[in-house]
């Protein structure tokens, strides 16, 4: 065991504070990663506040991890000391079920093991990226291509893959009209990625406050959802809508913006359920779907795509002592567009 510094929430809703945690010995197939940067995902806040239900404390959040390999186990073949690597939302899964075999480890039928707020195969709690070092099985570690700086690459490990995967699955590309709801951490990545894939991109944000940014990120159009005229004007427009909103939303209103056979894919994970009048999908043979992060293979594909298209996150780099303030700003939709913790300050 190695003792490392970390930032942890000691209890639900309690502010995060500096502490130490134990990392396991580097096993045969493990890599030890010196964490350089860790992104702050809204999911960190949902979990640290028990918004999704009972959680494990103390909690060290963080599943957008970028760092450098500093030690490898004797059986490791894919990485060597000095490699630039990333770890996302999961650190293990059963590896045997049909989803694991298909590269959809995030949908492991026995349940994937989260990077934090989970128990590993030995029943020990997992601790995430707001820490100096992490030990991860090489099969759940991805390579960060040379063209990407580690700070702007960190958010790709969750915000990037969570938006890349549905954009690919629902064929965002030339000739397709794609709308992104919510311009936060996930939303701004969705705009960059959909634009790079060649789609015509529209941002649907609560207000026009971030319009200039949205257009710079690659959006072709930008509308405020607080303006009822938006819903009249855009009725029947989109092939695909990706909602990244962290709060319950009127999905019926957004479904009305789809073309016939269009799909509204939700990746936001609000803490409360929604209700929906099902005529909003019956009329126009529409699909309402969800999508969760992405598998390991697809995460690597996304990183390679981002390197090729020179795509990183727009980040605000913070010291670890600013985590609690950053949480408040995320909750107020005041993030431009991802907070990233400089792990040297932990
Ligand atoms: P974020 O940075 O806070 O962005 C969410 C955006 O949603 C905000 O910037 C805001 O955009 C919009 N929004 C917030 N409250 C709203 C409200 N009441 N009504 C309408 N719009 C609202 O969060 P994030 O890190 O991108 O995460 C977004 C959600 O995705 C979270 O629930 C997170 O847990 C979830 N998530 C899911 C997965 C998955 O695998 N499916 C992975 C990662 C995260 P505007 O200001 O532009 O309106
Ligand atoms: Zn996340
Ligand atoms: Zn499995």
Coordinates of C-alpha atoms and ligand atoms in Angstrom, one line a residue:
X1 CA 0.0 0.0 0.0
X2 CA 1.1 3.5 -0.8
X3 CA -0.2 6.6 1.1
X4 CA -1.1 9.5 -1.2
X5 CA -2.7 12.9 -0.7
X6 CA -6.2 13.4 -2.0
X7 CA -9.3 15.7 -1.7
X8 CA -12.3 13.9 -0.2
X9 CA -15.8 14.6 0.9
X10 CA -15.9 13.1 4.4
X11 CA -19.7 12.9 4.3
X12 CA -22.6 13.7 2.0
X13 CA -22.9 17.5 1.2
X14 CA -19.8 18.2 3.4
X15 CA -17.1 20.3 1.8
X16 CA -14.2 18.5 0.3
X17 CA -11.0 18.6 2.3
X18 CA -7.4 17.5 2.0
X19 CA -6.7 14.0 3.4
X20 CA -4.7 10.9 2.6
X21 CA -5.8 7.6 1.1
X22 CA -4.1 4.2 0.5
X23 CA -3.5 3.0 -3.0
X24 CA -3.0 -0.8 -3.6
X25 CA 0.3 -2.3 -4.5
X26 CA 0.9 -2.4 -8.2
X27 CA -0.4 -5.8 -9.3
X28 CA 0.8 -7.9 -12.3
X29 CA -1.5 -6.1 -14.8
X30 CA -1.6 -2.7 -13.1
X31 CA -0.1 0.6 -13.9
X32 CA 0.7 3.3 -11.3
X33 CA -0.2 6.7 -12.7
X34 CA 1.1 10.0 -11.4
X35 CA -2.0 12.1 -11.8
X36 CA -1.3 15.5 -13.5
X37 CA -4.9 16.8 -14.0
X38 CA -8.4 15.8 -13.0
X39 CA -11.6 17.3 -14.4
X40 CA -14.6 18.2 -12.3
X41 CA -17.7 16.5 -13.8
X42 CA -21.2 17.4 -12.6
X43 CA -21.5 13.7 -11.7
X44 CA -18.9 14.3 -9.0
X45 CA -21.3 16.8 -7.4
X46 CA -24.4 14.6 -7.8
X47 CA -22.5 11.8 -6.0
X48 CA -20.7 13.8 -3.3
X49 CA -24.1 15.2 -2.3
X50 CA -25.9 11.8 -2.5
X51 CA -28.2 13.2 -5.2
X52 CA -28.3 9.8 -6.9
X53 CA -28.8 7.9 -3.6
X54 CA -26.7 6.5 -0.9
X55 CA -22.9 6.8 -1.6
X56 CA -19.6 5.6 0.0
X57 CA -17.7 8.1 2.2
X58 CA -15.1 9.4 2.5
X59 CA -15.4 10.0 -1.3
X60 CA -12.5 11.0 -3.5
X61 CA -14.4 12.0 -6.7
X62 CA -12.8 12.4 -10.1
X63 CA -13.2 10.3 -13.2
X64 CA -11.5 12.5 -15.8
X65 CA -7.9 11.6 -15.1
X66 CA -4.8 12.5 -17.1
X67 CA -1.3 11.5 -16.0
X68 CA 1.9 9.7 -16.6
X69 CA 2.8 6.1 -15.9
X70 CA 5.4 5.8 -13.2
X71 CA 5.5 2.0 -12.6
X72 CA 4.1 -1.0 -14.4
X73 CA 3.3 -4.6 -13.2
X74 CA 5.3 -7.5 -14.5
X75 CA 2.5 -8.6 -16.8
X76 CA 1.7 -5.2 -18.4
X77 CA 2.2 -5.2 -22.1
X78 CA 0.4 -2.1 -23.3
X79 CA 2.1 0.7 -21.3
X80 CA 5.6 1.6 -20.1
X81 CA 7.0 4.1 -17.6
X82 CA 6.6 7.6 -19.0
X83 CA 3.5 7.0 -21.1
X84 CA 0.8 9.6 -21.1
X85 CA -2.4 8.0 -20.1
X86 CA -6.0 8.6 -19.1
X87 CA -8.6 6.9 -16.9
X88 CA -12.3 7.6 -17.1
X89 CA -15.4 6.5 -15.2
X90 CA -14.6 2.9 -14.7
X91 CA -11.7 0.9 -13.5
X92 CA -13.0 -2.7 -14.0
X93 CA -15.9 -4.8 -15.1
X94 CA -16.6 -8.6 -15.3
X95 CA -14.8 -9.0 -18.7
X96 CA -17.0 -12.0 -19.5
X97 CA -20.5 -10.9 -20.2
X98 CA -21.7 -10.2 -23.7
X99 CA -21.4 -6.4 -23.2
X100 CA -17.9 -6.6 -21.9
X101 CA -16.9 -8.9 -24.8
X102 CA -18.5 -6.4 -27.2
X103 CA -16.4 -3.5 -25.8
X104 CA -19.4 -2.1 -24.0
X105 CA -17.8 -2.4 -20.5
X106 CA -19.9 0.5 -19.3
X107 CA -23.0 -1.6 -19.6
X108 CA -21.4 -4.7 -18.0
X109 CA -24.2 -7.0 -17.0
X110 CA -22.6 -7.6 -13.6
X111 CA -22.1 -3.8 -13.2
X112 CA -18.9 -1.9 -14.1
X113 CA -16.7 -0.8 -11.2
X114 CA -16.7 2.9 -11.0
X115 CA -13.5 4.9 -10.6
X116 CA -14.8 6.1 -7.2
X117 CA -17.9 5.6 -5.1
X118 CA -17.7 1.8 -5.8
X119 CA -16.2 -1.3 -4.3
X120 CA -13.5 -3.1 -6.2
X121 CA -13.3 -6.9 -6.7
X122 CA -11.7 -7.2 -3.2
X123 CA -14.5 -5.2 -1.6
X124 CA -12.3 -2.2 -1.1
X125 CA -13.7 1.3 -1.9
X126 CA -12.4 2.9 -5.1
X127 CA -11.1 6.4 -4.9
X128 CA -11.0 8.8 -7.9
X129 CA -8.8 11.4 -9.5
X130 CA -8.7 14.2 -7.0
X131 CA -5.5 12.6 -5.8
X132 CA -1.8 12.4 -6.5
X133 CA -1.6 8.8 -7.8
X134 CA -3.9 6.0 -8.9
X135 CA -3.3 2.3 -9.6
X136 CA -5.4 0.9 -12.5
X137 CA -5.5 -2.3 -14.5
X138 CA -4.0 -1.7 -17.9
X139 CA -7.1 -2.8 -19.6
X140 CA -9.0 0.1 -18.2
X141 CA -6.3 2.6 -19.0
X142 CA -6.2 4.5 -22.3
X143 CA -3.4 6.3 -24.1
X144 CA -3.4 10.1 -24.5
X145 CA -2.0 10.9 -28.0
X146 CA 1.0 13.2 -28.2
X147 CA -0.9 15.9 -29.9
X148 CA -3.1 16.5 -26.9
X149 CA -2.0 18.4 -23.8
X150 CA -2.9 16.6 -20.6
X151 CA -4.8 19.4 -19.1
X152 CA -7.3 19.8 -21.9
X153 CA -7.3 16.0 -22.5
X154 CA -8.5 15.2 -18.9
X155 CA -12.2 16.2 -19.5
X156 CA -12.3 14.0 -22.6
X157 CA -12.2 11.0 -20.4
X158 CA -15.8 11.6 -19.4
X159 CA -17.3 14.7 -21.1
X160 CA -15.6 13.7 -24.3
X161 CA -16.6 10.1 -24.5
X162 CA -20.1 10.6 -23.1
X163 CA -20.9 12.9 -26.1
X164 CA -18.8 11.2 -28.7
X165 CA -20.5 7.8 -28.2
X166 CA -24.1 8.9 -28.9
X167 CA -23.0 11.2 -31.7
X168 CA -21.4 8.3 -33.4
X169 CA -24.1 5.8 -32.6
X170 CA -26.8 8.0 -34.0
X171 CA -24.6 9.0 -37.0
X172 CA -24.0 12.6 -36.6
X173 CA -22.2 13.8 -39.7
X174 CA -22.6 15.7 -43.0
X175 CA -26.2 16.5 -43.8
X176 CA -27.4 15.9 -40.3
X177 CA -28.9 18.6 -38.1
X178 CA -27.8 18.1 -34.5
X179 CA -28.9 20.1 -31.5
X180 CA -27.1 20.1 -28.2
X181 CA -29.1 21.1 -25.1
X182 CA -27.1 22.7 -22.3
X183 CA -23.7 24.3 -22.9
X184 CA -21.7 23.1 -19.9
X185 CA -18.9 20.5 -19.7
X186 CA -20.6 17.8 -21.7
X187 CA -22.4 20.3 -24.0
X188 CA -19.4 22.2 -25.1
X189 CA -17.7 18.9 -26.0
X190 CA -20.8 17.8 -27.9
X191 CA -20.6 21.0 -30.0
X192 CA -17.0 20.6 -30.8
X193 CA -17.3 16.9 -31.7
X194 CA -20.5 17.2 -33.7
X195 CA -19.0 20.1 -35.7
X196 CA -15.8 18.0 -36.3
X197 CA -17.9 15.1 -37.5
X198 CA -19.4 17.5 -40.1
X199 CA -23.0 18.0 -38.7
X200 CA -24.9 21.3 -38.7
X201 CA -24.9 22.1 -35.0
X202 CA -27.4 24.1 -33.0
X203 CA -27.0 25.0 -29.3
X204 CA -30.2 25.1 -27.2
X205 CA -29.2 27.0 -24.0
X206 CA -31.3 28.5 -21.3
X207 CA -30.2 32.0 -22.4
X208 CA -28.1 33.8 -25.0
X209 CA -25.4 34.6 -22.4
X210 CA -22.9 32.1 -24.0
X211 CA -23.9 32.6 -27.6
X212 CA -20.5 34.1 -28.7
X213 CA -18.7 31.1 -27.1
X214 CA -21.0 28.6 -28.6
X215 CA -20.5 29.9 -32.1
X216 CA -16.7 29.9 -31.6
X217 CA -16.9 26.3 -30.4
X218 CA -18.4 25.3 -33.7
X219 CA -22.1 25.8 -33.5
X220 CA -23.9 27.1 -36.6
X221 CA -26.9 28.4 -34.6
X222 CA -27.7 29.3 -31.1
X223 CA -31.1 29.7 -29.4
X224 CA -32.4 30.4 -25.9
X225 CA -34.9 27.9 -24.6
X226 CA -36.3 30.5 -22.2
X227 CA -37.8 32.1 -25.3
X228 CA -41.0 30.3 -26.3
X229 CA -40.5 31.5 -29.9
X230 CA -37.6 29.1 -30.1
X231 CA -39.9 26.1 -29.9
X232 CA -42.2 27.5 -32.5
X233 CA -39.4 28.3 -34.9
X234 CA -37.5 25.1 -34.6
X235 CA -40.4 22.6 -34.6
X236 CA -39.6 19.5 -36.7
X237 CA -36.0 20.6 -37.4
X238 CA -33.5 18.1 -36.0
X239 CA -32.3 14.6 -36.8
X240 CA -30.7 14.3 -33.5
X241 CA -30.9 16.1 -30.2
X242 CA -28.4 15.4 -27.4
X243 CA -29.5 16.6 -24.0
X244 CA -26.7 17.2 -21.5
X245 CA -28.8 18.9 -18.9
X246 CA -28.2 18.1 -15.3
X247 CA -31.7 19.0 -14.1
X248 CA -35.2 17.6 -15.0
X249 CA -36.3 18.9 -18.4
X250 CA -39.5 19.1 -20.4
X251 CA -38.6 16.4 -22.8
X252 CA -42.0 16.7 -24.6
X253 CA -41.1 20.2 -25.7
X254 CA -37.7 19.1 -27.0
X255 CA -39.2 16.0 -28.8
X256 CA -41.3 18.5 -30.8
X257 CA -38.2 19.8 -32.3
X258 CA -37.3 16.5 -34.0
X259 CA -38.0 15.5 -37.5
X260 CA -40.0 12.4 -38.1
X261 CA -37.8 9.4 -37.1
X262 CA -35.5 11.7 -35.2
X263 CA -33.9 10.8 -31.9
X264 CA -33.6 12.7 -28.6
X265 CA -30.7 11.1 -26.7
X266 CA -30.4 12.0 -23.1
X267 CA -27.0 11.9 -21.3
X268 CA -27.9 14.2 -18.4
X269 CA -28.4 12.4 -15.1
X270 CA -30.8 14.6 -13.1
X271 CA -31.6 13.6 -9.5
X272 CA -35.4 13.5 -9.9
X273 CA -37.5 11.6 -12.4
X274 CA -39.5 13.3 -15.2
X275 CA -43.0 12.7 -16.5
X276 CA -43.7 12.6 -20.2
X277 CA -46.8 12.5 -22.4
X278 CA -46.1 9.6 -24.7
X279 CA -47.9 11.2 -27.6
X280 CA -44.7 13.2 -28.0
X281 CA -42.9 10.1 -29.3
X282 CA -45.9 8.4 -31.0
X283 CA -46.4 11.4 -33.2
X284 CA -43.6 11.3 -35.7
X285 CA -42.2 7.9 -34.8
X286 CA -39.6 9.5 -32.6
X287 CA -37.0 7.9 -30.4
X288 CA -36.2 8.9 -26.8
X289 CA -33.0 7.2 -25.8
X290 CA -30.2 7.4 -23.3
X291 CA -26.5 6.8 -23.4
X292 CA -23.8 6.2 -20.8
X293 CA -20.1 7.1 -21.2
X294 CA -18.5 4.7 -23.7
X295 CA -16.4 1.5 -23.7
X296 CA -12.6 1.4 -23.4
X297 CA -12.1 0.8 -27.1
X298 CA -14.4 3.7 -28.1
X299 CA -12.7 6.0 -25.5
X300 CA -9.4 5.3 -27.2
X301 CA -11.0 6.0 -30.6
X302 CA -12.5 9.3 -29.3
X303 CA -9.0 10.4 -28.0
X304 CA -7.4 9.6 -31.4
X305 CA -10.2 11.5 -33.1
X306 CA -9.7 14.5 -30.8
X307 CA -5.9 14.5 -31.5
X308 CA -6.5 14.3 -35.2
X309 CA -9.0 17.2 -35.1
X310 CA -7.0 19.1 -32.5
X311 CA -9.9 19.1 -30.1
X312 CA -9.4 19.6 -26.3
X313 CA -11.8 20.9 -23.7
X314 CA -12.1 24.6 -22.8
X315 CA -10.8 24.5 -19.3
X316 CA -10.4 26.7 -16.2
X317 CA -7.4 25.3 -14.3
X318 CA -7.8 25.5 -10.6
X319 CA -5.9 24.6 -7.4
X320 CA -7.3 21.9 -5.3
X321 CA -8.3 24.4 -2.5
X322 CA -10.8 25.9 -5.0
X323 CA -12.8 22.7 -5.6
X324 CA -15.7 23.6 -3.3
X325 CA -16.0 27.0 -5.0
X326 CA -15.9 25.4 -8.4
X327 CA -18.7 23.0 -7.3
X328 CA -20.9 26.1 -6.6
X329 CA -20.1 27.6 -9.9
X330 CA -21.0 24.4 -11.8
X331 CA -24.3 24.2 -9.9
X332 CA -25.0 27.8 -11.0
X333 CA -24.3 26.9 -14.7
X334 CA -21.3 29.2 -14.4
X335 CA -18.7 27.0 -15.9
X336 CA -16.7 27.8 -19.0
X337 CA -16.5 25.0 -19.7
X338 CA -14.8 22.5 -17.5
X339 CA -12.9 23.0 -14.2
X340 CA -9.7 21.0 -14.2
X341 CA -7.7 20.5 -11.0
X342 CA -3.9 20.9 -11.2
X343 CA -3.0 17.7 -9.3
X344 CA 0.3 19.3 -8.2
X345 CA -1.7 21.4 -5.8
X346 CA -3.3 18.5 -4.0
Ligands
LIG1 P1 -22.6 21.0 -16.4 O1 -21.2 21.4 -16.8 O2 -23.2 21.6 -15.1 O3 -23.6 21.4 -17.6 C1 -25.0 21.2 -17.6 C2 -25.6 22.3 -18.4 O4 -27.0 22.1 -18.3 C3 -25.5 23.7 -17.8 O5 -24.3 24.3 -18.2 C4 -26.7 24.4 -18.3 O6 -26.4 24.8 -19.7 C5 -27.7 23.3 -18.4 N1 -28.7 23.4 -17.3 C6 -28.3 23.3 -15.9 N2 -29.5 23.4 -15.2 C7 -30.5 23.5 -16.1 C8 -31.9 23.6 -15.9 N3 -32.5 23.7 -14.7 N4 -32.7 23.7 -17.0 C9 -32.1 23.7 -18.2 N5 -30.8 23.6 -18.4 C10 -30.0 23.5 -17.4 O7 -22.7 19.5 -16.2 P2 -21.9 18.3 -17.0 O8 -20.7 17.9 -16.3 O9 -21.9 18.7 -18.4 O10 -23.0 17.1 -16.8 C11 -24.3 17.2 -17.3 C12 -25.1 16.1 -16.8 O11 -24.7 14.9 -17.4 C13 -25.0 15.8 -15.3 O12 -26.3 15.4 -14.8 C14 -24.0 14.6 -15.2 O13 -24.2 13.9 -14.1 C15 -24.5 13.9 -16.5 N6 -23.4 12.9 -17.0 C16 -23.9 11.8 -17.6 C17 -23.0 10.9 -18.1 C18 -23.5 9.7 -18.8 O14 -22.7 8.7 -19.0 N7 -24.7 9.7 -19.3 C19 -21.6 11.2 -18.1 C20 -21.2 12.4 -17.5 C21 -22.1 13.3 -17.0 P3 -26.9 26.3 -20.2 O15 -26.4 27.3 -19.2 O16 -26.3 26.3 -21.6 O17 -28.4 26.2 -20.3
LIG2 ZN1 -18.4 12.4 -15.6
LIG3 ZN1 -19.3 -7.6 -18.0

